[in-house]
Tab-separated table of C-alpha atoms in Angstrom:
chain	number	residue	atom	x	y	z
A	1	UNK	CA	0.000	0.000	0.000
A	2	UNK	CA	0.727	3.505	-1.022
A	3	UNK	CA	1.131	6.479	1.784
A	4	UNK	CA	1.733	9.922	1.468
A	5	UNK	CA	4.839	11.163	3.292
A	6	UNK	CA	4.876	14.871	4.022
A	7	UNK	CA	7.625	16.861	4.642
A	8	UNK	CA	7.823	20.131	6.658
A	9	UNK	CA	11.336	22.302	6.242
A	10	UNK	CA	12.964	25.645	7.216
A	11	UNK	CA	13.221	28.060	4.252
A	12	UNK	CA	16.093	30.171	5.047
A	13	UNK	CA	18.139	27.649	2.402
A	14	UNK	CA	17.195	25.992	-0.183
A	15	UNK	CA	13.591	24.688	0.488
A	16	UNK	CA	10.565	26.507	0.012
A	17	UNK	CA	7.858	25.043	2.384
A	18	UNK	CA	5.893	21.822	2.068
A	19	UNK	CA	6.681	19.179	-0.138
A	20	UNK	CA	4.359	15.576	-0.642
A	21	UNK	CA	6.174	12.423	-1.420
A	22	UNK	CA	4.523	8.989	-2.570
A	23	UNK	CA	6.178	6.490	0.250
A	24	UNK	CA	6.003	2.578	-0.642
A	25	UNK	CA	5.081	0.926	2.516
A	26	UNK	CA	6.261	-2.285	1.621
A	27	UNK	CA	9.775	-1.048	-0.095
A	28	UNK	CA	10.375	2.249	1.746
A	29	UNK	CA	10.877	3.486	-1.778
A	30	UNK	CA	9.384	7.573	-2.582
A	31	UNK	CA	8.830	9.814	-5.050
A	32	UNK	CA	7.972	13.179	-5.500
A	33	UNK	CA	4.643	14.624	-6.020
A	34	UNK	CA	4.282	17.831	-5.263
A	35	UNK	CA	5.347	21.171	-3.442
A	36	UNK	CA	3.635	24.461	-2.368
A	37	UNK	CA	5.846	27.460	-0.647
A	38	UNK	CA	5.030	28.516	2.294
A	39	UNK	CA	7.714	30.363	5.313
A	40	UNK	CA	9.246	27.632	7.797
A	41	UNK	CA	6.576	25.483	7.999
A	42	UNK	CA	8.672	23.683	11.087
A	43	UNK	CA	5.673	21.590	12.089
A	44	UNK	CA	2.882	19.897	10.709
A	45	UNK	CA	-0.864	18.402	11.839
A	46	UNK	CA	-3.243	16.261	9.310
A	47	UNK	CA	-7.237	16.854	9.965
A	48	UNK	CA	-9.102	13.454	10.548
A	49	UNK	CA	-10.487	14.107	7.029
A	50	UNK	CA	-7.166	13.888	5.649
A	51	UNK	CA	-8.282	16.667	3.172
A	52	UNK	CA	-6.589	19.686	5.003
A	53	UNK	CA	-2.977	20.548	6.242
A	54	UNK	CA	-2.194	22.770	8.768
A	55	UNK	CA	1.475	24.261	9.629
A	56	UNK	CA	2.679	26.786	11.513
A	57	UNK	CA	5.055	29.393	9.990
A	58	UNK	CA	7.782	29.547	12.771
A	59	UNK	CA	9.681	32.689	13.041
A	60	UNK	CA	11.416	34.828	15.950
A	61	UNK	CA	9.132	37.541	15.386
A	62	UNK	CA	5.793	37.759	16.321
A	63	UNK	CA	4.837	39.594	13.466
A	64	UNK	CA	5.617	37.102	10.646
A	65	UNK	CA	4.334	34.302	12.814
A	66	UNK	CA	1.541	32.367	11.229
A	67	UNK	CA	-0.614	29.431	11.202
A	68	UNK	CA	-1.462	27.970	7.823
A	69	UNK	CA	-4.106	26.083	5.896
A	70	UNK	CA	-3.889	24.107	2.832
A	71	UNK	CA	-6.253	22.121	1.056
A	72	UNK	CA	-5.166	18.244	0.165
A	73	UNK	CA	-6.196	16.040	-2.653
A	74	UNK	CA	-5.811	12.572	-1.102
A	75	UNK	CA	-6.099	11.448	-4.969
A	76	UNK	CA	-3.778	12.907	-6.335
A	77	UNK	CA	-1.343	13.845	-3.551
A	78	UNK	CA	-1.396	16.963	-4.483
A	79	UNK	CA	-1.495	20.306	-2.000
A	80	UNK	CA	-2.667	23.844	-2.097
A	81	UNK	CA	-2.673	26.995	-0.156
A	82	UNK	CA	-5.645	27.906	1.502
A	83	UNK	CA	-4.967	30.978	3.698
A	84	UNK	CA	-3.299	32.340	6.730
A	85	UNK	CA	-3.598	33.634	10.431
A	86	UNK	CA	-1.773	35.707	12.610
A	87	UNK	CA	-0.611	33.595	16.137
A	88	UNK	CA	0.293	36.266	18.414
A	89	UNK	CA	2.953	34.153	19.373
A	90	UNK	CA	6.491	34.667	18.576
A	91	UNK	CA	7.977	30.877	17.027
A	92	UNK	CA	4.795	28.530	16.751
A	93	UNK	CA	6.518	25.549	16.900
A	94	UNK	CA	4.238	22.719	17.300
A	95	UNK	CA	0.236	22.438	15.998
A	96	UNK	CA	-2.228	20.018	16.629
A	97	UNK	CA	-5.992	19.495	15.892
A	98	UNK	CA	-9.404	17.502	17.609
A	99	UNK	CA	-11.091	14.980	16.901
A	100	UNK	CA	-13.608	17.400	14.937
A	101	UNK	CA	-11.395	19.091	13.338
A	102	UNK	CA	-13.198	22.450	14.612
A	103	UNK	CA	-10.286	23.824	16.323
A	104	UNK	CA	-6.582	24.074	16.105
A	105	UNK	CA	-4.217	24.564	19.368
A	106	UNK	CA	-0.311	26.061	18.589
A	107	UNK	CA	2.433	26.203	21.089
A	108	UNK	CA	4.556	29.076	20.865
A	109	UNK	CA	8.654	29.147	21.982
A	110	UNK	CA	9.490	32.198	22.137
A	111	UNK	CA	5.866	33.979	22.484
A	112	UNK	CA	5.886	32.283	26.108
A	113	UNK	CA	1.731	31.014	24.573
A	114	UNK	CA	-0.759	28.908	23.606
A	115	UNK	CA	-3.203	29.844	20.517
A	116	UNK	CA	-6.520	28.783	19.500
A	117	UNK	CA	-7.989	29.110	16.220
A	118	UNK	CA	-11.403	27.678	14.785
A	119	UNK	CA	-11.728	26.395	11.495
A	120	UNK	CA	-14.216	27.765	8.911
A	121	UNK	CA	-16.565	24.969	7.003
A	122	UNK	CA	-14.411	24.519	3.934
A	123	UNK	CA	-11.439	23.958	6.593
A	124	UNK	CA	-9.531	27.549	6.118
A	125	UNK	CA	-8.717	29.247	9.729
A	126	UNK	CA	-10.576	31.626	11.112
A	127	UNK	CA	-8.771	34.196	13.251
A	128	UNK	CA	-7.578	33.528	17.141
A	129	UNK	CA	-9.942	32.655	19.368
A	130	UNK	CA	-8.340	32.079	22.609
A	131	UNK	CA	-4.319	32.607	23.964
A	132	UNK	CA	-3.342	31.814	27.009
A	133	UNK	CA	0.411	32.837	27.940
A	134	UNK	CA	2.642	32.112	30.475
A	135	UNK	CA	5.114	33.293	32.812
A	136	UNK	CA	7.786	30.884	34.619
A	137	UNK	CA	11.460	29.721	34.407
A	138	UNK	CA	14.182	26.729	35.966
A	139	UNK	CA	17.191	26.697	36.826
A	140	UNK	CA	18.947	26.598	33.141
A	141	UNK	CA	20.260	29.944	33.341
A	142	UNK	CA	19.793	30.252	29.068
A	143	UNK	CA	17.678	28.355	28.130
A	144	UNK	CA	14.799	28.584	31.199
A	145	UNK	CA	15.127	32.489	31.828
A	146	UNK	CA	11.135	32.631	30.694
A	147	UNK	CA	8.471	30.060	29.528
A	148	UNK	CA	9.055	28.525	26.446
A	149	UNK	CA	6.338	26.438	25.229
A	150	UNK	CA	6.737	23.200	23.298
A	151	UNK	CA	4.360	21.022	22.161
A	152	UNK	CA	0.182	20.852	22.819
A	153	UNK	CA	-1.088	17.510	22.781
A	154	UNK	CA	-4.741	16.091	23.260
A	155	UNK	CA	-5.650	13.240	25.787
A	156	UNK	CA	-6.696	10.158	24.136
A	157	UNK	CA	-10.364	11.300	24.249
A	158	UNK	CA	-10.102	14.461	23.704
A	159	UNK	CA	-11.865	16.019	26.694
A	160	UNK	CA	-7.511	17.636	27.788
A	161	UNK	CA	-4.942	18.954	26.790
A	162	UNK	CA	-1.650	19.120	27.743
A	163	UNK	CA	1.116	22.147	26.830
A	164	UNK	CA	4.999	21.262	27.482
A	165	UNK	CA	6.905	24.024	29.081
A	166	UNK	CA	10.359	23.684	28.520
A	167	UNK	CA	11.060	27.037	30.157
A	168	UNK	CA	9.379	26.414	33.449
A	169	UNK	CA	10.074	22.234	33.686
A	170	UNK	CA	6.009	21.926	33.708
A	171	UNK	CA	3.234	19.987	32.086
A	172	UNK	CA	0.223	22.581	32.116
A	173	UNK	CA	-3.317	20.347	31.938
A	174	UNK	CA	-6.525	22.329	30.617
A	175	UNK	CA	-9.703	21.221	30.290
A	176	UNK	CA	-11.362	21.132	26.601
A	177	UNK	CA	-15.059	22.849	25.992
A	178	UNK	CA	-16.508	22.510	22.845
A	179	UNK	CA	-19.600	24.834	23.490
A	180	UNK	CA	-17.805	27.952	24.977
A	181	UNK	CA	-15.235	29.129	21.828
A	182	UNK	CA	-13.763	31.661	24.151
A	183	UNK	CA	-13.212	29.526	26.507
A	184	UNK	CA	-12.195	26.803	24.454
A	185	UNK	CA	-9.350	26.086	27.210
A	186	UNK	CA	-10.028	26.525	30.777
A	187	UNK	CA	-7.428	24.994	33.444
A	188	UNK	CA	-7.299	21.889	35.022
A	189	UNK	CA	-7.110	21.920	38.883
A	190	UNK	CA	-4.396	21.610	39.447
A	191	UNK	CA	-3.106	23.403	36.384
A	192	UNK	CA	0.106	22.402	36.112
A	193	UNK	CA	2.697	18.840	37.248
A	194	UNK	CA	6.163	19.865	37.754
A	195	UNK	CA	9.316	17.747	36.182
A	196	UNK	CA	12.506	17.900	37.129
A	197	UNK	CA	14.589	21.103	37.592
A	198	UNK	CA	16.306	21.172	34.823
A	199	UNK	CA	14.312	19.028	32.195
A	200	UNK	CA	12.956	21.045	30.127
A	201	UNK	CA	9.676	18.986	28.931
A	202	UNK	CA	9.684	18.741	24.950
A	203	UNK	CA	7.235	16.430	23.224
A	204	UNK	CA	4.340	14.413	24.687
A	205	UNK	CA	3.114	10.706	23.348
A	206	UNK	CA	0.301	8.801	24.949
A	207	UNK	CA	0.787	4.833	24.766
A	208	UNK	CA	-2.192	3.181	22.474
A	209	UNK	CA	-4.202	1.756	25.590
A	210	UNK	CA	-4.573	5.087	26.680
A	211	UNK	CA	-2.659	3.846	30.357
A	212	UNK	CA	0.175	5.345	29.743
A	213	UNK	CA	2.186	8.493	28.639
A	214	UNK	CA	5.768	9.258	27.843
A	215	UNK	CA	7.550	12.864	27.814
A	216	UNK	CA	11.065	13.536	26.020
A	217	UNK	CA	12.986	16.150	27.952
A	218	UNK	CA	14.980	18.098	26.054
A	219	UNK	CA	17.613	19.564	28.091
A	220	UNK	CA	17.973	16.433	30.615
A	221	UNK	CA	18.240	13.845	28.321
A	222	UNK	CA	15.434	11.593	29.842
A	223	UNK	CA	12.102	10.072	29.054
A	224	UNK	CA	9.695	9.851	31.837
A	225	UNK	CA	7.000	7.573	32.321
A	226	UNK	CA	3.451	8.478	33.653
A	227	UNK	CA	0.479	6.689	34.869
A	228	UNK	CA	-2.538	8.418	33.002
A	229	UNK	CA	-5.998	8.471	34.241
A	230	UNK	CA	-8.885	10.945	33.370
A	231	UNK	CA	-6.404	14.290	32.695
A	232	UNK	CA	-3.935	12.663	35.752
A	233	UNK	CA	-0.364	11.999	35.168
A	234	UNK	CA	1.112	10.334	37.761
A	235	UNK	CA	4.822	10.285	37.216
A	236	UNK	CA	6.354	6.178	38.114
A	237	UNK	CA	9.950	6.072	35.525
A	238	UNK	CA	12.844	8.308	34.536
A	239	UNK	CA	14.925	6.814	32.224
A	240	UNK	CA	18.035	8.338	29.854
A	241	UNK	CA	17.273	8.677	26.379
A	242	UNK	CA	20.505	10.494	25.991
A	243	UNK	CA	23.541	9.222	28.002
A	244	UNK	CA	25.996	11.679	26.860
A	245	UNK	CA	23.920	14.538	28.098
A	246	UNK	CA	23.889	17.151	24.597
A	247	UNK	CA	21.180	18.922	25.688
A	248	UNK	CA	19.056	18.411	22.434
A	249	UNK	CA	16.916	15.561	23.156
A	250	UNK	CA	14.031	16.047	20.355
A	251	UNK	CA	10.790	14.119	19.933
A	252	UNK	CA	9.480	10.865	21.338
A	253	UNK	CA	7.053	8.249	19.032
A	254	UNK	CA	5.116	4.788	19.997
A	255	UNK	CA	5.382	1.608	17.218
A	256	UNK	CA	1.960	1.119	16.474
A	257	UNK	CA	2.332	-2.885	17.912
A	258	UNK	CA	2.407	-0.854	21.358
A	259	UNK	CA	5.720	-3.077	22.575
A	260	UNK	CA	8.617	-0.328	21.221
A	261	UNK	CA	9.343	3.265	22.315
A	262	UNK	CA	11.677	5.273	20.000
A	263	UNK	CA	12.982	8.844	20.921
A	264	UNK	CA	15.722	11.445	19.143
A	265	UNK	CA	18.490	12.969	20.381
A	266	UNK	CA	20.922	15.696	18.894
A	267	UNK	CA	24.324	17.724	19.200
A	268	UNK	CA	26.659	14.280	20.420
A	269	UNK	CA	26.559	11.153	18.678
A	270	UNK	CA	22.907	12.221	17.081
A	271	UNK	CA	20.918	9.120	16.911
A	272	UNK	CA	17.567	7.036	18.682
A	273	UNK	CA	17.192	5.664	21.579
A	274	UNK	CA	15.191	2.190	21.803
A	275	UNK	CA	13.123	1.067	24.458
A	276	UNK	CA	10.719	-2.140	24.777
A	277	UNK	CA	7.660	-1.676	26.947
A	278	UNK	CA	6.254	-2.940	29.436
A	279	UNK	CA	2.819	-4.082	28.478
A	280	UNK	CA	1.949	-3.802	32.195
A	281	UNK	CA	3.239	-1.352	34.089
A	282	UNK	CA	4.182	0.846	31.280
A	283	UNK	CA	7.772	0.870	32.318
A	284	UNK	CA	10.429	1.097	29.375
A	285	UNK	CA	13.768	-0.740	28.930
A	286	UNK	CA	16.639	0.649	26.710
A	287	UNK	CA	17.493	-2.246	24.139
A	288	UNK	CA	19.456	-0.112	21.135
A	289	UNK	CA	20.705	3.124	19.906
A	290	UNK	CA	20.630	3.579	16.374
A	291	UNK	CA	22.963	6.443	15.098
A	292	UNK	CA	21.313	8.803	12.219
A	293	UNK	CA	22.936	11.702	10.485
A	294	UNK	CA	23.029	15.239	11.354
A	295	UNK	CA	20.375	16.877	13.710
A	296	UNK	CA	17.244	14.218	13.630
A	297	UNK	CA	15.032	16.676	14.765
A	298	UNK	CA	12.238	15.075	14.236
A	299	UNK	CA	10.633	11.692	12.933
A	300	UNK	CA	7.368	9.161	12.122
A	301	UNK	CA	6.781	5.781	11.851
A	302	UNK	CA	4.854	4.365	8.693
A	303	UNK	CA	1.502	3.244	9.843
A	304	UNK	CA	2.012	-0.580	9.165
A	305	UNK	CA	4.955	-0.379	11.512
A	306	UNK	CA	7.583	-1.369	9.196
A	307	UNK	CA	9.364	1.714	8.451
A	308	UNK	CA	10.970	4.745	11.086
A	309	UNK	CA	11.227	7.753	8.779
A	310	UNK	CA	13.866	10.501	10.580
A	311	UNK	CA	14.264	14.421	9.342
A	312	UNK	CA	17.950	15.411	9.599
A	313	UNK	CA	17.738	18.855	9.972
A	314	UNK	CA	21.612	19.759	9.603
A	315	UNK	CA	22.501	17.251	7.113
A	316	UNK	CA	19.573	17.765	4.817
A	317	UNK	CA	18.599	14.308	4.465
A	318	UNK	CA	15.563	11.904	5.128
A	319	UNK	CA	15.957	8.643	6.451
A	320	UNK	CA	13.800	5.419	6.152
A	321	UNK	CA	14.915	2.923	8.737
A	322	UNK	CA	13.433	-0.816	8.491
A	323	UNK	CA	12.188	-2.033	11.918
A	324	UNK	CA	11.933	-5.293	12.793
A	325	UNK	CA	8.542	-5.458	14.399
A	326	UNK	CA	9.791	-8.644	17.144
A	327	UNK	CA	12.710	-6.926	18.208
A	328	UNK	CA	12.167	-3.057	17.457
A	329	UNK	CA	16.274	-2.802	16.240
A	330	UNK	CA	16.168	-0.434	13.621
A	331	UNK	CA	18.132	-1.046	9.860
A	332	UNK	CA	19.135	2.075	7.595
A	333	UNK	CA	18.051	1.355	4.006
A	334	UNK	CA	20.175	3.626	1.977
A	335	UNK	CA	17.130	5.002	0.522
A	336	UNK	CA	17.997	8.767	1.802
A	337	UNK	CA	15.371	11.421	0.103
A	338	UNK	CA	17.744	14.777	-0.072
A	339	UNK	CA	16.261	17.955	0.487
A	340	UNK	CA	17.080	21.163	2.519
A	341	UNK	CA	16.854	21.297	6.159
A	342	UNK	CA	13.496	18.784	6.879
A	343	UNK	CA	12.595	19.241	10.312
A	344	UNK	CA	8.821	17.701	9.988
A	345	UNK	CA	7.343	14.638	8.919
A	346	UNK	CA	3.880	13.221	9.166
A	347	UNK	CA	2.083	10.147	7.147
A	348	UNK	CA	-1.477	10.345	5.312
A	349	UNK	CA	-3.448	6.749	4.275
A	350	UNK	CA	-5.213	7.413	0.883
């Protein structure tokens, strides 16, 4: 079966914004399909449709900081702008979507925020709704001198949601109302877990049987393991993702079997980190690391489970890893796709 891989980049080089790639599930093989420009679309989200695209343009200023929409042809692959809205938040660096596909949450770095935005019928964004910003820092004297928030992630049924802040080492926890727009987001009591000073909380994944969650800290190098129940995290692991401590620990991804845990890390000896899990306590065991090229910022796995696709940022390559589904090892396949600083990826079904 046939998948679409799409492919989020910086545009200060040579890229130019989004490009769609046929991806072979069976071979790993690609090919180009098509390509719309669009500023530093650093990070992606797919409506349940699969019709519509969303990305963030991330920039330093708040001024040129955007969210996007684009139409998608799941027939013929092919993409299209749709139009644009401000996000009051200075480098939107992470977007996600519900289950309706009626509203759209972004995380802002350097704005210190969270954004809301509603969707119009024929999927185009209408302005902000809702922003809620924050104040808080740690004890990384550069890096958590003010909030900096990371990723916002739904619970499994969509009645949370969570916001990583790398700035302040805390998960914030809202709950989600789908009558009150204004109040799309109101806070969980209590609003906030803290991590470890020191952390700084990146990305967020919640295991398949909706028991468990797993958070990639950036700056510590770790993963830790929560209990989940009903917008609860109760923390029970720390583990290292990153043993030689680079302070660029990057995002954090399930295998769809629900037995593997697979999570980046950057600046030293740039690779993944494998764990098995725990079926039962939710508990994680390292079993490999699998060195990748420069910067794997970010990365997916195929939804057949067969294929771990990474985004090397600094070394402008794509790679497509084999996995063996018994033992989750990972095995490159020399089938690099080249293109300019990727730092997104994200899978469609046809």
């Amino acid at each position: 079966m046939k998948f679409y891989l799409v492919i989020g980049t910086y545009t200060d080089g040579e890229s130019n914004g989004i490009y769609i790639y046929d991806f072979d599930s069976e071979t790993g093989s690609t090919s180009f399909i098509d390509n719309v420009s669009v500023n530093n679309p650093s990070y992606l989200v797919i409506n349940h449709k699969k019709n519509h695209i969303y990305s963030v343009s991330e920039n330093d200023d708040k001024e040129s900081s955007i969210v996007n929409s684009f139409l998608f042809d799941k027939a013929s692959g092919k993409i299209s702008f749709q139009n644009s809205q401000a996000a009051y938040g200075a480098a939107p660096c992470y977007i996600t979507i519900e289950y309706q596909d009626k509203y759209i949450v972004t995380a802002n770095y350097i704005g210190g925020s969270i954004s809301v935005f509603k969707t119009k019928p024929d999927g185009s964004l209408s302005p902000m709704i809702q922003q809620v910003n924050f104040s808080g820092s740690s004890v990384h004297d550069v890096r958590q001198n003010q909030s900096h928030l990371h990723c916002v992630v739904f619970s499994p049924d969509y009645k949370y949601l969570f916001a990583t802040d790398l700035g302040s080492d805390r998960i914030y926890k809202f709950n989600v109302n789908y009558s009150t727009e204004k109040n799309f987001l109101t806070f969980f009591d209590p609003a906030y877990i803290n991590v470890a000073p020191g952390s700084g909380p990146r990305h967020l994944v919640f295991h398949q049987n909706k028991k468990f969650a797993y958070l990639i800290n950036e700056l510590g190098g770790t993963v830790v393991v929560f209990k989940y129940e009903d917008g609860n995290l109760e923390e029970i692991q720390t583990t290292v993702s990153d043993e030689y401590k680079a302070e660029g620990s990057a995002d954090i991804h399930i295998h769809p079997n629900g037995k593997f845990l697979y999570s980046s890390n950057r600046l030293k000896k740039d690779g993944i980190s494998i764990f098995s899990i725990d079926q039962n306590t939710g508990k994680l065991t390292p079993i490999d690391y699998e060195r990748t090229n420069i910067n794997p910022r970010n990365f997916v796995i195929s939804p057949n489970g067969k294929f771990l696709i990474v985004a090397n940022q600094d070394s402008d390559t794509i790679q497509i890893f084999s996995v063996d589904q018994n033992t989750g090892f990972l095995q490159d396949t020399n089938q690099n796709i080249k293109i300019d600083m990727p730092v997104c990826l994200k899978f469609i079904s046809p």
